[in-house]
């Protein structure tokens, strides 16, 4: 029901935009989030956005470089990633929360996409 796309390989300093398209149901009433997981590491919170898009929160490691946004008419959430670093290399997952309130905790998310791989080379 959540399809993430837009991953790929990029050099350090470059940019990518991830998309997360929902199908089968509307997620416009729910907060959405992005998480990532690098090999051998735990899943890490990246960004979250409220149902209206009016509130956003970011993980410390991406603050100022990444921007989360949503288009409820298209049932899609985006993650604009700028100034990418090798340590941003990971599989990125989008998720829909149980509620409209943005949350940084993975357990508060009900639906998860399949993930898209981002590789940043130095």
Tab-separated table of C-alpha atoms in Angstrom:
chain	number	residue	atom	x	y	z
A	1	UNK	CA	0.000	0.000	0.000
A	2	UNK	CA	3.040	2.263	0.344
A	3	UNK	CA	5.513	2.318	-2.515
A	4	UNK	CA	8.799	4.126	-2.005
A	5	UNK	CA	10.879	5.157	-4.994
A	6	UNK	CA	13.611	7.564	-6.017
A	7	UNK	CA	16.593	5.877	-4.441
A	8	UNK	CA	19.851	5.449	-6.279
A	9	UNK	CA	23.554	6.149	-6.231
A	10	UNK	CA	24.905	9.658	-5.870
A	11	UNK	CA	28.183	11.298	-4.960
A	12	UNK	CA	28.666	13.118	-1.707
A	13	UNK	CA	27.183	16.582	-1.871
A	14	UNK	CA	24.513	15.524	-4.313
A	15	UNK	CA	20.748	15.398	-3.979
A	16	UNK	CA	17.942	12.889	-4.326
A	17	UNK	CA	14.198	13.097	-3.893
A	18	UNK	CA	12.362	10.101	-2.547
A	19	UNK	CA	8.665	9.584	-3.119
A	20	UNK	CA	6.208	7.435	-1.232
A	21	UNK	CA	2.964	6.778	-3.076
A	22	UNK	CA	0.004	5.265	-1.297
A	23	UNK	CA	-2.495	3.029	-2.971
A	24	UNK	CA	-5.521	1.118	-1.880
A	25	UNK	CA	-6.499	3.678	0.724
A	26	UNK	CA	-5.946	7.314	1.524
A	27	UNK	CA	-3.386	8.337	4.105
A	28	UNK	CA	-4.268	12.012	4.139
A	29	UNK	CA	-5.552	11.763	7.722
A	30	UNK	CA	-2.365	10.217	9.071
A	31	UNK	CA	1.053	11.470	9.945
A	32	UNK	CA	3.738	10.065	7.691
A	33	UNK	CA	7.389	9.385	8.304
A	34	UNK	CA	10.658	8.345	6.795
A	35	UNK	CA	13.098	5.995	8.478
A	36	UNK	CA	16.327	4.464	7.302
A	37	UNK	CA	18.415	1.437	8.100
A	38	UNK	CA	22.054	1.012	7.234
A	39	UNK	CA	23.702	-2.429	7.138
A	40	UNK	CA	24.338	-3.709	10.635
A	41	UNK	CA	22.543	-0.795	12.268
A	42	UNK	CA	19.147	-0.260	13.834
A	43	UNK	CA	16.347	1.520	12.057
A	44	UNK	CA	16.767	5.273	12.476
A	45	UNK	CA	14.175	8.031	12.439
A	46	UNK	CA	14.687	10.508	9.605
A	47	UNK	CA	11.639	12.766	9.351
A	48	UNK	CA	7.938	12.967	10.070
A	49	UNK	CA	5.097	15.198	8.940
A	50	UNK	CA	1.622	15.818	10.306
A	51	UNK	CA	-1.509	14.992	8.322
A	52	UNK	CA	-1.844	18.581	7.099
A	53	UNK	CA	1.842	19.112	6.477
A	54	UNK	CA	1.901	21.911	9.006
A	55	UNK	CA	4.323	20.258	11.400
A	56	UNK	CA	7.559	18.505	10.591
A	57	UNK	CA	10.331	17.007	12.681
A	58	UNK	CA	13.737	15.734	11.714
A	59	UNK	CA	16.432	13.515	13.092
A	60	UNK	CA	19.490	15.424	14.253
A	61	UNK	CA	21.699	13.869	11.605
A	62	UNK	CA	19.589	15.174	8.705
A	63	UNK	CA	18.295	18.457	10.094
A	64	UNK	CA	18.957	21.313	7.697
A	65	UNK	CA	19.699	18.970	4.790
A	66	UNK	CA	16.503	16.960	4.318
A	67	UNK	CA	12.952	18.217	3.821
A	68	UNK	CA	9.798	16.171	4.167
A	69	UNK	CA	6.617	17.249	2.407
A	70	UNK	CA	3.336	15.764	1.299
A	71	UNK	CA	0.691	16.192	-1.360
A	72	UNK	CA	-2.533	14.745	-0.016
A	73	UNK	CA	-4.278	15.197	-3.352
A	74	UNK	CA	-1.741	12.783	-4.821
A	75	UNK	CA	-1.577	10.604	-1.697
A	76	UNK	CA	2.197	10.995	-1.816
A	77	UNK	CA	4.935	11.950	0.630
A	78	UNK	CA	8.346	13.211	-0.411
A	79	UNK	CA	11.787	13.403	1.115
A	80	UNK	CA	14.120	15.909	-0.502
A	81	UNK	CA	17.692	15.049	0.437
A	82	UNK	CA	20.421	17.602	-0.174
A	83	UNK	CA	24.113	17.719	0.721
A	84	UNK	CA	24.186	13.957	0.933
A	85	UNK	CA	26.979	12.274	2.851
A	86	UNK	CA	28.344	8.724	2.744
A	87	UNK	CA	26.807	8.121	6.171
A	88	UNK	CA	23.362	8.706	4.630
A	89	UNK	CA	23.758	5.413	2.791
A	90	UNK	CA	20.861	3.175	3.834
A	91	UNK	CA	17.564	1.664	2.828
A	92	UNK	CA	14.913	4.332	3.289
A	93	UNK	CA	11.410	3.373	4.367
A	94	UNK	CA	8.248	5.417	4.371
A	95	UNK	CA	5.524	4.712	6.875
A	96	UNK	CA	2.039	5.822	7.860
A	97	UNK	CA	1.329	6.454	11.527
A	98	UNK	CA	-1.665	5.352	13.559
A	99	UNK	CA	-2.590	8.973	14.191
A	100	UNK	CA	-2.489	12.414	12.619
A	101	UNK	CA	0.186	13.567	15.070
A	102	UNK	CA	3.763	13.285	13.831
A	103	UNK	CA	5.864	10.798	15.753
A	104	UNK	CA	9.478	9.709	15.770
A	105	UNK	CA	8.851	6.224	17.176
A	106	UNK	CA	8.692	3.293	14.729
A	107	UNK	CA	6.162	1.466	16.931
A	108	UNK	CA	3.677	4.289	16.283
A	109	UNK	CA	3.595	3.498	12.575
A	110	UNK	CA	1.065	1.092	11.193
A	111	UNK	CA	1.915	0.736	7.514
A	112	UNK	CA	5.376	0.445	6.005
A	113	UNK	CA	6.655	0.630	2.451
A	114	UNK	CA	9.163	-1.803	1.034
A	115	UNK	CA	12.174	0.535	1.144
A	116	UNK	CA	14.386	2.160	-1.442
A	117	UNK	CA	18.183	2.025	-1.384
A	118	UNK	CA	20.239	5.209	-1.277
A	119	UNK	CA	23.979	4.908	-1.782
A	120	UNK	CA	26.246	7.921	-1.331
A	121	UNK	CA	29.847	7.610	-2.429
A	122	UNK	CA	32.706	9.809	-1.287
